[in-house]
Amino acid sequence: MAGSRLGQWLCLVVCILILLKAEGASIPITIVDSAVSSGALCLDGSPPGYHFEKGSGSGIDNWLVHMEGGGWCESVESCVSRRDTFRGSSLKMEKTMGFSGILGSKQAANPDFYNWNRIKIRYCDGSSFTGDVEAVDPETKLYFRGGRVWQAVIDELLAKGMQNARNAILSGCSAGGLAAILHCDKFQSLLPATARVKCVSDAGYFIHGTDISGGSRIESFFGQVVKTHESAKNLPASCTSKMNPELCFFPQYVAQTMRTPLFIINSAYDSWQIKNILAPTAVDSKKEWKDCKLDLKKCSASQLQTVQDYRTQFLKAVNTGLGSSSTRGLWIDSCYAHCQSGSASTWLGDKSTEVGDTKMGKAVGDWFYDRSAFEKIDCPYPCNPTCVSVDSES
C-alpha cells in the first residue's frame, strides 16, 4: 500500500515538473560574468543576469528582449535599502523563472512570438538601466552602473546570435517599460539594417504630470534619479541636446525624436501613476486619498473627477510624445492596472482585457508584422467590463 502511494506521489511530482517545464517555469538565470571586467555591475557589485529561452523553427532568428521593472532609487539612502535585495543584487535573485504573456512559449497563447528567442533582463540598478558613475564610495559600496549593465547584457546576446536578427523587439514593464523607450533607438542601431526592429513599452509611459497639490513631485524625483546615477550621458542625445537632461527621463519628451517604431501599452488610469504621480503620499498629509488610491470605486465624486482629469493629462502627454506618427501603436485601456503584458490572462487569454474589441497580444502582433495599424484609446473609467485586475511592477 505504501509503495503504491509512493508511486502515485512520484508520478504526481513528475507530472508537475513536466507541466512547469511546458509552461516555461524553469528557465535558469544566466549570470554575465564578463560584465565584471567592464564594471557593469548591480548596485551591490555583483554581475547582472538574465533568463533566456532559445528560439526554434521560424523564430530562430527573431529576438524579444524584455526588461524587468521595479521602481527606482533616487538617493544613496534608498539605493542602500535595495542594494541587498533582488532589486540590487544578482546574488538575491531567484535562480529560475517562468515566462508567460508576451514571453510565453505556447503558440495558442502567444502566436506571434512563442518561438522567438525570448529574454528577460533582470533589474538590479534602480535607474532604468541608465546609470554610470565611475567612483564607488568605500562606505556604501554602491555601484551606479545601470547603463553599463544594459550594454553588457546586449553585447552578450549579440554574440549569441542577435547580431543576425531578422526581427527584434525591445520591451519592458514599468521601469523596464521606460527603459524600452530610453534605449529603443540605441537597440535598433546595434542590429542589422535589414532587420525589422520595434519597441514595446508596457506601463512605462510615466508622464510629467501635475499632482493634487498643483506641483510635480515626479519631476523632482526623476531629477534626483538622473543626478544620483549620473544618467544624463545615457539618455537619448536627441532629447538632452534640446532640454534639461533630467526631463529626458520622461517619455513624452524622448518619444518626440525617436526614429524606431514604438507601441505603448498603458492604462490611462495606471495604478502606479495615480498613487505616485497624481496623489503621492508626500502631498496627501491627511491621507484623504488613501482609500481612493487602493480602489477607484472608493473615490469621492471630486476625487474621481481629479482622476478623470489625470486621464486627460496622460492622453495629452501621449499625443505630445508620439504625435501623429504613422509607425506608432497605442493600446490604452481604462482599467486600474499596471503592467499587463506579462501574464497569459491579460495578454491573449479567453478573458483578457479588450480595447476596441481587441486583446493586446493581437494588437501588438498585428502592429509589429504590419498586418494592420493599431491606435485605440479606451472610453473613460469605469466603462470597460473586460478589465482584468493587474498591479505588478515587474
mmCIF file of C-alpha atoms in Angstrom:
data_model
loop_
_atom_site.group_PDB
_atom_site.id
_atom_site.type_symbol
_atom_site.label_atom_id
_atom_site.label_comp_id
_atom_site.label_asym_id
_atom_site.label_seq_id
_atom_site.Cartn_x
_atom_site.Cartn_y
_atom_site.Cartn_z
ATOM 1 C CA MET A 1 0.000 0.000 0.000
ATOM 2 C CA ALA A 2 2.819 2.369 0.985
ATOM 3 C CA GLY A 3 4.676 1.512 -2.215
ATOM 4 C CA SER A 4 1.580 2.228 -4.275
ATOM 5 C CA ARG A 5 1.123 5.612 -2.629
ATOM 6 C CA LEU A 6 4.796 6.425 -3.131
ATOM 7 C CA GLY A 7 4.448 5.545 -6.789
ATOM 8 C CA GLN A 8 1.406 7.830 -7.089
ATOM 9 C CA TRP A 9 3.275 10.682 -5.426
ATOM 10 C CA LEU A 10 6.296 10.211 -7.675
ATOM 11 C CA CYS A 11 4.022 10.203 -10.707
ATOM 12 C CA LEU A 12 2.360 13.396 -9.476
ATOM 13 C CA VAL A 13 5.713 15.105 -8.911
ATOM 14 C CA VAL A 14 6.932 14.115 -12.370
ATOM 15 C CA CYS A 15 3.710 15.379 -13.956
ATOM 16 C CA ILE A 16 4.027 18.693 -12.133
ATOM 17 C CA LEU A 17 7.651 19.069 -13.247
ATOM 18 C CA ILE A 18 6.675 18.324 -16.844
ATOM 19 C CA LEU A 19 3.865 20.870 -16.643
ATOM 20 C CA LEU A 20 6.164 23.504 -15.157
ATOM 21 C CA LYS A 21 8.686 22.912 -17.902
ATOM 22 C CA ALA A 22 5.950 23.166 -20.531
ATOM 23 C CA GLU A 23 4.892 26.480 -19.037
ATOM 24 C CA GLY A 24 8.482 27.727 -19.131
ATOM 25 C CA ALA A 25 8.676 27.868 -15.344
ATOM 26 C CA SER A 26 12.243 26.605 -15.061
ATOM 27 C CA ILE A 27 14.236 28.958 -17.251
ATOM 28 C CA PRO A 28 17.592 29.339 -15.466
ATOM 29 C CA ILE A 29 19.292 32.632 -14.793
ATOM 30 C CA THR A 30 22.425 33.391 -16.822
ATOM 31 C CA ILE A 31 24.974 35.489 -14.979
ATOM 32 C CA VAL A 32 27.058 37.802 -17.184
ATOM 33 C CA ASP A 33 30.458 37.073 -15.669
ATOM 34 C CA SER A 34 32.207 39.016 -18.437
ATOM 35 C CA ALA A 35 30.496 42.170 -17.151
ATOM 36 C CA VAL A 36 32.858 42.337 -14.179
ATOM 37 C CA SER A 37 35.815 43.455 -16.286
ATOM 38 C CA SER A 38 33.855 46.398 -17.718
ATOM 39 C CA GLY A 39 32.398 47.367 -14.349
ATOM 40 C CA ALA A 40 28.851 46.574 -15.498
ATOM 41 C CA LEU A 41 27.559 45.684 -12.056
ATOM 42 C CA CYS A 42 24.422 45.641 -9.939
ATOM 43 C CA LEU A 43 24.095 48.069 -7.042
ATOM 44 C CA ASP A 44 25.958 45.687 -4.732
ATOM 45 C CA GLY A 45 28.781 44.973 -7.176
ATOM 46 C CA SER A 46 27.534 41.572 -8.336
ATOM 47 C CA PRO A 47 27.363 40.849 -12.086
ATOM 48 C CA PRO A 48 23.970 41.214 -13.815
ATOM 49 C CA GLY A 49 21.760 38.394 -15.038
ATOM 50 C CA TYR A 50 19.040 37.445 -17.479
ATOM 51 C CA HIS A 51 16.805 34.499 -18.357
ATOM 52 C CA PHE A 52 16.967 33.167 -21.913
ATOM 53 C CA GLU A 53 14.740 30.699 -23.737
ATOM 54 C CA LYS A 54 16.094 29.921 -27.188
ATOM 55 C CA GLY A 55 14.026 30.302 -30.305
ATOM 56 C CA SER A 56 13.081 27.492 -32.640
ATOM 57 C CA GLY A 57 11.758 26.836 -36.118
ATOM 58 C CA SER A 58 10.618 30.001 -37.887
ATOM 59 C CA GLY A 59 11.541 32.074 -34.811
ATOM 60 C CA ILE A 60 15.187 31.098 -34.583
ATOM 61 C CA ASP A 61 16.413 34.468 -35.932
ATOM 62 C CA ASN A 62 13.852 36.554 -34.032
ATOM 63 C CA TRP A 63 14.617 38.166 -30.667
ATOM 64 C CA LEU A 64 12.388 39.587 -27.950
ATOM 65 C CA VAL A 65 14.351 41.302 -25.174
ATOM 66 C CA HIS A 66 12.163 42.234 -22.212
ATOM 67 C CA MET A 67 13.395 44.323 -19.294
ATOM 68 C CA GLU A 68 12.151 43.741 -15.786
ATOM 69 C CA GLY A 69 10.681 46.646 -13.825
ATOM 70 C CA GLY A 70 10.705 47.527 -10.154
ATOM 71 C CA GLY A 71 10.840 51.271 -9.486
ATOM 72 C CA TRP A 72 13.929 53.406 -8.924
ATOM 73 C CA CYS A 73 16.221 54.561 -6.141
ATOM 74 C CA GLU A 74 16.781 58.312 -6.216
ATOM 75 C CA SER A 75 19.240 58.747 -3.346
ATOM 76 C CA VAL A 76 22.145 56.977 -1.707
ATOM 77 C CA GLU A 77 19.854 56.058 1.176
ATOM 78 C CA SER A 78 17.162 54.497 -0.995
ATOM 79 C CA CYS A 79 19.751 52.684 -3.111
ATOM 80 C CA VAL A 80 21.380 51.252 0.022
ATOM 81 C CA SER A 81 17.978 49.934 1.110
ATOM 82 C CA ARG A 82 17.577 47.983 -2.138
ATOM 83 C CA ARG A 83 21.235 47.033 -2.609
ATOM 84 C CA ASP A 84 20.986 43.740 -0.730
ATOM 85 C CA THR A 85 17.666 42.654 -2.256
ATOM 86 C CA PHE A 86 16.885 41.052 -5.621
ATOM 87 C CA ARG A 87 16.381 44.607 -6.928
ATOM 88 C CA GLY A 88 20.031 45.369 -6.305
ATOM 89 C CA SER A 89 21.930 42.096 -6.359
ATOM 90 C CA SER A 90 22.027 39.085 -8.649
ATOM 91 C CA LEU A 91 23.009 37.073 -5.581
ATOM 92 C CA LYS A 92 19.474 37.584 -4.249
ATOM 93 C CA MET A 93 17.617 36.749 -7.463
ATOM 94 C CA GLU A 94 15.700 33.514 -7.929
ATOM 95 C CA LYS A 95 17.661 31.012 -9.991
ATOM 96 C CA THR A 96 14.796 30.061 -12.303
ATOM 97 C CA MET A 97 11.835 31.939 -13.699
ATOM 98 C CA GLY A 98 8.690 31.243 -15.677
ATOM 99 C CA PHE A 99 7.751 33.092 -18.866
ATOM 100 C CA SER A 100 4.196 33.993 -19.846
ATOM 101 C CA GLY A 101 2.279 36.688 -21.700
ATOM 102 C CA ILE A 102 4.481 38.412 -24.269
ATOM 103 C CA LEU A 103 7.282 35.977 -23.319
ATOM 104 C CA GLY A 104 5.070 32.887 -23.329
ATOM 105 C CA SER A 105 6.129 29.731 -25.159
ATOM 106 C CA LYS A 106 2.697 28.348 -26.101
ATOM 107 C CA GLN A 107 1.591 29.011 -29.656
ATOM 108 C CA ALA A 108 -2.086 29.342 -28.778
ATOM 109 C CA ALA A 109 -1.379 31.910 -26.049
ATOM 110 C CA ASN A 110 1.331 33.858 -27.893
ATOM 111 C CA PRO A 111 1.084 33.019 -31.612
ATOM 112 C CA ASP A 112 3.353 35.767 -32.936
ATOM 113 C CA PHE A 113 6.292 35.430 -30.545
ATOM 114 C CA TYR A 114 6.087 31.986 -28.893
ATOM 115 C CA ASN A 115 9.053 30.505 -30.784
ATOM 116 C CA TRP A 116 11.305 33.572 -30.756
ATOM 117 C CA ASN A 117 14.455 33.852 -28.703
ATOM 118 C CA ARG A 118 12.918 35.345 -25.548
ATOM 119 C CA ILE A 119 14.943 37.084 -22.876
ATOM 120 C CA LYS A 120 14.105 38.763 -19.600
ATOM 121 C CA ILE A 121 16.825 41.082 -18.322
ATOM 122 C CA ARG A 122 16.804 41.265 -14.537
ATOM 123 C CA TYR A 123 16.689 44.735 -12.994
ATOM 124 C CA CYS A 124 19.328 45.429 -10.359
ATOM 125 C CA ASP A 125 20.444 49.042 -10.808
ATOM 126 C CA GLY A 126 17.484 51.265 -9.857
ATOM 127 C CA SER A 127 17.893 53.682 -12.794
ATOM 128 C CA SER A 128 16.025 52.042 -15.691
ATOM 129 C CA PHE A 129 19.412 50.840 -16.964
ATOM 130 C CA THR A 130 20.844 54.372 -17.386
ATOM 131 C CA GLY A 131 23.357 54.987 -14.584
ATOM 132 C CA ASP A 132 27.120 55.302 -14.998
ATOM 133 C CA VAL A 133 29.172 56.550 -12.053
ATOM 134 C CA GLU A 134 32.822 55.500 -12.107
ATOM 135 C CA ALA A 135 33.593 56.165 -8.453
ATOM 136 C CA VAL A 136 32.450 53.760 -5.747
ATOM 137 C CA ASP A 137 32.030 55.122 -2.236
ATOM 138 C CA PRO A 138 34.002 52.795 0.093
ATOM 139 C CA GLU A 139 31.403 53.290 2.828
ATOM 140 C CA THR A 140 28.214 52.485 0.899
ATOM 141 C CA LYS A 141 29.890 50.260 -1.712
ATOM 142 C CA LEU A 142 27.192 51.253 -4.209
ATOM 143 C CA TYR A 143 27.706 50.755 -7.940
ATOM 144 C CA PHE A 144 25.621 53.091 -10.120
ATOM 145 C CA ARG A 145 26.209 51.293 -13.401
ATOM 146 C CA GLY A 146 22.803 50.603 -14.981
ATOM 147 C CA GLY A 147 23.822 51.850 -18.422
ATOM 148 C CA ARG A 148 26.800 49.521 -18.464
ATOM 149 C CA VAL A 149 24.632 46.632 -17.266
ATOM 150 C CA TRP A 150 22.285 47.113 -20.238
ATOM 151 C CA GLN A 151 25.170 47.231 -22.698
ATOM 152 C CA ALA A 152 26.875 44.171 -21.213
ATOM 153 C CA VAL A 153 23.750 42.041 -21.483
ATOM 154 C CA ILE A 154 23.003 43.257 -25.017
ATOM 155 C CA ASP A 155 26.603 42.575 -26.079
ATOM 156 C CA GLU A 156 26.320 39.010 -24.803
ATOM 157 C CA LEU A 157 23.024 38.489 -26.646
ATOM 158 C CA LEU A 158 24.513 39.897 -29.853
ATOM 159 C CA ALA A 159 27.328 37.365 -29.540
ATOM 160 C CA LYS A 160 24.782 34.583 -29.004
ATOM 161 C CA GLY A 161 23.154 35.311 -32.357
ATOM 162 C CA MET A 162 21.154 38.514 -32.030
ATOM 163 C CA GLN A 163 23.649 40.227 -34.344
ATOM 164 C CA ASN A 164 21.959 38.233 -37.136
ATOM 165 C CA ALA A 165 18.391 39.066 -36.109
ATOM 166 C CA ARG A 166 15.693 39.290 -38.762
ATOM 167 C CA ASN A 167 13.051 40.573 -36.350
ATOM 168 C CA ALA A 168 13.580 42.084 -32.907
ATOM 169 C CA ILE A 169 11.617 43.758 -30.134
ATOM 170 C CA LEU A 170 12.909 45.640 -27.103
ATOM 171 C CA SER A 171 10.189 45.643 -24.467
ATOM 172 C CA GLY A 172 9.719 46.066 -20.752
ATOM 173 C CA CYS A 173 7.272 46.718 -17.953
ATOM 174 C CA SER A 174 7.152 49.706 -15.590
ATOM 175 C CA ALA A 175 10.741 50.914 -15.012
ATOM 176 C CA GLY A 176 11.654 48.380 -17.701
ATOM 177 C CA GLY A 177 8.987 49.838 -19.966
ATOM 178 C CA LEU A 178 10.586 53.245 -19.528
ATOM 179 C CA ALA A 179 13.950 51.664 -20.354
ATOM 180 C CA ALA A 180 12.452 50.253 -23.558
ATOM 181 C CA ILE A 181 11.757 53.830 -24.645
ATOM 182 C CA LEU A 182 15.054 55.303 -23.438
ATOM 183 C CA HIS A 183 17.154 52.573 -25.134
ATOM 184 C CA CYS A 184 14.955 51.970 -28.177
ATOM 185 C CA ASP A 185 16.934 53.814 -30.836
ATOM 186 C CA LYS A 186 20.257 52.519 -29.491
ATOM 187 C CA PHE A 187 18.933 48.963 -29.595
ATOM 188 C CA GLN A 188 17.893 49.439 -33.207
ATOM 189 C CA SER A 189 21.313 50.853 -34.120
ATOM 190 C CA LEU A 190 23.079 47.703 -32.857
ATOM 191 C CA LEU A 191 21.116 45.337 -35.117
ATOM 192 C CA PRO A 192 21.336 44.654 -38.859
ATOM 193 C CA ALA A 193 19.988 47.435 -41.067
ATOM 194 C CA THR A 194 17.792 44.843 -42.789
ATOM 195 C CA ALA A 195 16.115 43.733 -39.546
ATOM 196 C CA ARG A 196 12.606 44.744 -38.546
ATOM 197 C CA VAL A 197 13.141 46.340 -35.129
ATOM 198 C CA LYS A 198 10.447 47.865 -32.942
ATOM 199 C CA CYS A 199 9.904 48.653 -29.252
ATOM 200 C CA VAL A 200 7.032 47.922 -26.887
ATOM 201 C CA SER A 201 6.582 49.773 -23.599
ATOM 202 C CA ASP A 202 4.147 48.336 -21.064
ATOM 203 C CA ALA A 203 3.190 50.699 -18.222
ATOM 204 C CA GLY A 204 6.354 52.674 -18.908
ATOM 205 C CA TYR A 205 4.864 55.928 -20.205
ATOM 206 C CA PHE A 206 5.302 57.913 -16.996
ATOM 207 C CA ILE A 207 4.091 61.444 -17.578
ATOM 208 C CA HIS A 208 5.411 64.820 -16.436
ATOM 209 C CA GLY A 209 2.187 65.268 -14.552
ATOM 210 C CA THR A 210 0.686 67.649 -12.021
ATOM 211 C CA ASP A 211 -0.182 66.233 -8.607
ATOM 212 C CA ILE A 212 -3.070 67.094 -6.285
ATOM 213 C CA SER A 213 -1.050 69.910 -4.690
ATOM 214 C CA GLY A 214 -0.587 71.601 -8.049
ATOM 215 C CA GLY A 215 3.097 70.716 -8.112
ATOM 216 C CA SER A 216 5.081 67.933 -9.758
ATOM 217 C CA ARG A 217 6.875 65.735 -7.261
ATOM 218 C CA ILE A 218 7.592 63.242 -10.004
ATOM 219 C CA GLU A 219 9.749 65.874 -11.727
ATOM 220 C CA SER A 220 11.939 66.300 -8.650
ATOM 221 C CA PHE A 221 12.012 62.534 -8.054
ATOM 222 C CA PHE A 222 13.105 61.662 -11.594
ATOM 223 C CA GLY A 223 15.563 64.564 -11.438
ATOM 224 C CA GLN A 224 17.152 63.023 -8.371
ATOM 225 C CA VAL A 225 17.357 59.619 -10.069
ATOM 226 C CA VAL A 226 19.208 61.177 -13.002
ATOM 227 C CA LYS A 227 21.580 63.100 -10.703
ATOM 228 C CA THR A 228 22.324 60.230 -8.315
ATOM 229 C CA HIS A 229 23.056 57.746 -11.114
ATOM 230 C CA GLU A 230 24.612 60.335 -13.476
ATOM 231 C CA SER A 231 22.200 59.080 -16.090
ATOM 232 C CA ALA A 232 22.310 62.062 -18.453
ATOM 233 C CA LYS A 233 25.131 60.569 -20.545
ATOM 234 C CA ASN A 234 22.972 57.515 -21.301
ATOM 235 C CA LEU A 235 19.734 59.330 -22.105
ATOM 236 C CA PRO A 236 18.945 59.915 -25.798
ATOM 237 C CA ALA A 237 21.075 62.775 -27.129
ATOM 238 C CA SER A 238 18.215 63.735 -29.425
ATOM 239 C CA CYS A 239 16.422 64.839 -26.243
ATOM 240 C CA THR A 240 19.250 66.005 -23.966
ATOM 241 C CA SER A 241 20.576 68.316 -26.691
ATOM 242 C CA LYS A 242 17.295 70.222 -26.623
ATOM 243 C CA MET A 243 16.313 70.419 -22.956
ATOM 244 C CA ASN A 244 17.326 69.823 -19.363
ATOM 245 C CA PRO A 245 18.608 66.213 -19.325
ATOM 246 C CA GLU A 246 16.593 65.491 -16.193
ATOM 247 C CA LEU A 247 13.401 65.976 -18.211
ATOM 248 C CA CYS A 248 14.603 63.352 -20.682
ATOM 249 C CA PHE A 249 13.586 60.650 -18.197
ATOM 250 C CA PHE A 250 10.003 61.421 -19.246
ATOM 251 C CA PRO A 251 8.831 59.505 -22.337
ATOM 252 C CA GLN A 252 6.759 62.409 -23.673
ATOM 253 C CA TYR A 253 9.957 64.348 -24.417
ATOM 254 C CA VAL A 254 12.071 61.401 -25.609
ATOM 255 C CA ALA A 255 9.439 59.953 -27.951
ATOM 256 C CA GLN A 256 9.232 63.171 -29.966
ATOM 257 C CA THR A 257 12.557 62.464 -31.668
ATOM 258 C CA MET A 258 12.586 58.661 -31.688
ATOM 259 C CA ARG A 259 13.320 57.006 -35.019
ATOM 260 C CA THR A 260 12.273 53.461 -34.114
ATOM 261 C CA PRO A 261 8.587 52.422 -34.143
ATOM 262 C CA LEU A 262 7.089 52.374 -30.636
ATOM 263 C CA PHE A 263 3.987 50.645 -29.262
ATOM 264 C CA ILE A 264 2.530 51.890 -25.987
ATOM 265 C CA ILE A 265 0.563 49.519 -23.733
ATOM 266 C CA ASN A 266 -0.729 51.554 -20.825
ATOM 267 C CA SER A 267 -3.754 52.297 -18.764
ATOM 268 C CA ALA A 268 -4.890 55.898 -18.837
ATOM 269 C CA TYR A 269 -5.521 55.259 -15.129
ATOM 270 C CA ASP A 270 -2.229 53.482 -14.448
ATOM 271 C CA SER A 271 -2.361 52.470 -10.799
ATOM 272 C CA TRP A 272 1.299 53.335 -10.125
ATOM 273 C CA GLN A 273 0.878 56.772 -11.652
ATOM 274 C CA ILE A 274 -2.336 57.534 -9.739
ATOM 275 C CA LYS A 275 -0.620 56.519 -6.487
ATOM 276 C CA ASN A 276 2.738 58.192 -7.104
ATOM 277 C CA ILE A 277 2.351 60.962 -9.690
ATOM 278 C CA LEU A 278 -1.194 62.220 -9.105
ATOM 279 C CA ALA A 279 -1.580 61.621 -5.361
ATOM 280 C CA PRO A 280 1.823 60.828 -3.806
ATOM 281 C CA THR A 281 1.693 60.294 -0.058
ATOM 282 C CA ALA A 282 4.032 63.250 0.499
ATOM 283 C CA VAL A 283 1.350 65.722 -0.654
ATOM 284 C CA ASP A 284 -1.560 63.867 0.962
ATOM 285 C CA SER A 285 -0.732 64.580 4.593
ATOM 286 C CA LYS A 286 -4.298 63.943 5.765
ATOM 287 C CA LYS A 287 -4.415 60.658 3.855
ATOM 288 C CA GLU A 288 -7.633 61.688 2.162
ATOM 289 C CA TRP A 289 -6.622 59.742 -0.941
ATOM 290 C CA LYS A 290 -5.607 56.539 0.831
ATOM 291 C CA ASP A 291 -8.798 54.579 0.091
ATOM 292 C CA CYS A 292 -9.289 56.066 -3.361
ATOM 293 C CA LYS A 293 -5.780 55.036 -4.442
ATOM 294 C CA LEU A 294 -6.422 51.461 -3.342
ATOM 295 C CA ASP A 295 -9.723 51.202 -5.214
ATOM 296 C CA LEU A 296 -11.161 53.803 -7.585
ATOM 297 C CA LYS A 297 -14.633 52.665 -6.551
ATOM 298 C CA LYS A 298 -13.905 54.243 -3.157
ATOM 299 C CA CYS A 299 -13.116 57.683 -4.602
ATOM 300 C CA SER A 300 -15.392 60.581 -3.773
ATOM 301 C CA ALA A 301 -17.069 62.407 -6.654
ATOM 302 C CA SER A 302 -14.479 65.192 -6.551
ATOM 303 C CA GLN A 303 -11.600 62.708 -6.349
ATOM 304 C CA LEU A 304 -12.960 60.768 -9.308
ATOM 305 C CA GLN A 305 -13.136 63.984 -11.304
ATOM 306 C CA THR A 306 -9.482 64.633 -10.442
ATOM 307 C CA VAL A 307 -8.669 61.108 -11.630
ATOM 308 C CA GLN A 308 -10.544 61.786 -14.885
ATOM 309 C CA ASP A 309 -8.536 64.981 -15.294
ATOM 310 C CA TYR A 310 -5.372 62.917 -14.887
ATOM 311 C CA ARG A 311 -6.503 60.765 -17.802
ATOM 312 C CA THR A 312 -6.699 63.962 -19.835
ATOM 313 C CA GLN A 313 -3.131 64.838 -18.769
ATOM 314 C CA PHE A 314 -1.979 61.360 -19.748
ATOM 315 C CA LEU A 315 -3.562 61.374 -23.204
ATOM 316 C CA LYS A 316 -2.167 64.831 -23.895
ATOM 317 C CA ALA A 317 1.321 63.591 -22.948
ATOM 318 C CA VAL A 318 0.935 60.616 -25.303
ATOM 319 C CA ASN A 319 -0.021 62.885 -28.191
ATOM 320 C CA THR A 320 2.784 65.307 -27.328
ATOM 321 C CA GLY A 321 5.290 62.466 -27.447
ATOM 322 C CA LEU A 322 4.130 60.337 -30.334
ATOM 323 C CA GLY A 323 2.213 62.920 -32.331
ATOM 324 C CA SER A 324 0.608 61.520 -35.446
ATOM 325 C CA SER A 325 3.486 59.203 -36.301
ATOM 326 C CA SER A 326 2.423 56.535 -38.763
ATOM 327 C CA THR A 327 4.627 53.984 -37.005
ATOM 328 C CA ARG A 328 3.185 54.395 -33.508
ATOM 329 C CA GLY A 329 0.953 51.844 -31.856
ATOM 330 C CA LEU A 330 -1.423 52.526 -28.976
ATOM 331 C CA TRP A 331 -3.375 50.185 -26.746
ATOM 332 C CA ILE A 332 -4.624 52.458 -23.963
ATOM 333 C CA ASP A 333 -7.196 50.907 -21.653
ATOM 334 C CA SER A 334 -9.260 52.329 -18.798
ATOM 335 C CA CYS A 335 -8.504 49.638 -16.216
ATOM 336 C CA TYR A 336 -6.927 50.434 -12.869
ATOM 337 C CA ALA A 337 -3.845 48.361 -13.603
ATOM 338 C CA HIS A 338 -0.065 48.455 -14.003
ATOM 339 C CA CYS A 339 1.958 46.085 -16.217
ATOM 340 C CA GLN A 340 -0.412 43.974 -18.307
ATOM 341 C CA SER A 341 1.728 42.204 -20.942
ATOM 342 C CA GLY A 342 3.481 39.696 -18.699
ATOM 343 C CA SER A 343 0.547 37.462 -17.867
ATOM 344 C CA ALA A 344 -1.202 34.939 -20.091
ATOM 345 C CA SER A 345 -4.516 36.024 -18.568
ATOM 346 C CA THR A 346 -4.103 39.613 -19.763
ATOM 347 C CA TRP A 347 -2.032 39.143 -22.932
ATOM 348 C CA LEU A 348 -4.245 36.940 -25.081
ATOM 349 C CA GLY A 349 -6.383 34.820 -22.787
ATOM 350 C CA ASP A 350 -10.041 33.987 -23.268
ATOM 351 C CA LYS A 351 -10.999 36.659 -20.749
ATOM 352 C CA SER A 352 -8.230 39.180 -21.402
ATOM 353 C CA THR A 353 -8.947 42.902 -21.394
ATOM 354 C CA GLU A 354 -10.001 44.305 -24.745
ATOM 355 C CA VAL A 355 -9.710 47.769 -26.239
ATOM 356 C CA GLY A 356 -11.651 48.335 -29.419
ATOM 357 C CA ASP A 357 -12.705 44.665 -29.256
ATOM 358 C CA THR A 358 -9.033 43.674 -29.496
ATOM 359 C CA LYS A 359 -6.762 41.991 -26.964
ATOM 360 C CA MET A 360 -3.301 43.450 -26.522
ATOM 361 C CA GLY A 361 -1.475 40.349 -27.778
ATOM 362 C CA LYS A 362 -3.253 40.550 -31.126
ATOM 363 C CA ALA A 363 -2.840 44.327 -31.329
ATOM 364 C CA VAL A 364 0.930 44.150 -30.774
ATOM 365 C CA GLY A 365 1.364 41.245 -33.205
ATOM 366 C CA ASP A 366 -0.640 42.923 -35.974
ATOM 367 C CA TRP A 367 1.300 46.160 -35.491
ATOM 368 C CA PHE A 368 4.713 44.504 -35.395
ATOM 369 C CA TYR A 369 4.191 42.498 -38.567
ATOM 370 C CA ASP A 370 2.469 45.414 -40.333
ATOM 371 C CA ARG A 371 -0.705 43.384 -40.775
ATOM 372 C CA SER A 372 -2.680 46.370 -39.562
ATOM 373 C CA ALA A 373 -2.136 49.562 -37.606
ATOM 374 C CA PHE A 374 -3.490 49.782 -34.074
ATOM 375 C CA GLU A 375 -4.197 53.017 -32.256
ATOM 376 C CA LYS A 376 -7.045 52.578 -29.820
ATOM 377 C CA ILE A 377 -7.860 54.577 -26.696
ATOM 378 C CA ASP A 378 -10.456 53.174 -24.331
ATOM 379 C CA CYS A 379 -13.512 55.080 -23.147
ATOM 380 C CA PRO A 380 -13.290 56.734 -19.674
ATOM 381 C CA TYR A 381 -13.397 54.700 -16.454
ATOM 382 C CA PRO A 382 -15.452 52.708 -15.496
ATOM 383 C CA CYS A 383 -16.703 51.792 -18.966
ATOM 384 C CA ASN A 384 -14.728 48.613 -19.780
ATOM 385 C CA PRO A 385 -16.323 45.378 -18.446
ATOM 386 C CA THR A 386 -13.395 43.248 -19.680
ATOM 387 C CA CYS A 387 -10.839 44.714 -17.262
ATOM 388 C CA VAL A 388 -8.591 42.201 -15.520
ATOM 389 C CA SER A 389 -7.078 43.195 -12.189
ATOM 390 C CA VAL A 390 -3.288 43.594 -12.540
ATOM 391 C CA ASP A 391 -0.966 45.609 -10.301
ATOM 392 C CA SER A 392 2.598 44.430 -10.788
ATOM 393 C CA GLU A 393 5.908 46.207 -11.256
ATOM 394 C CA SER A 394 7.905 43.514 -12.992
#
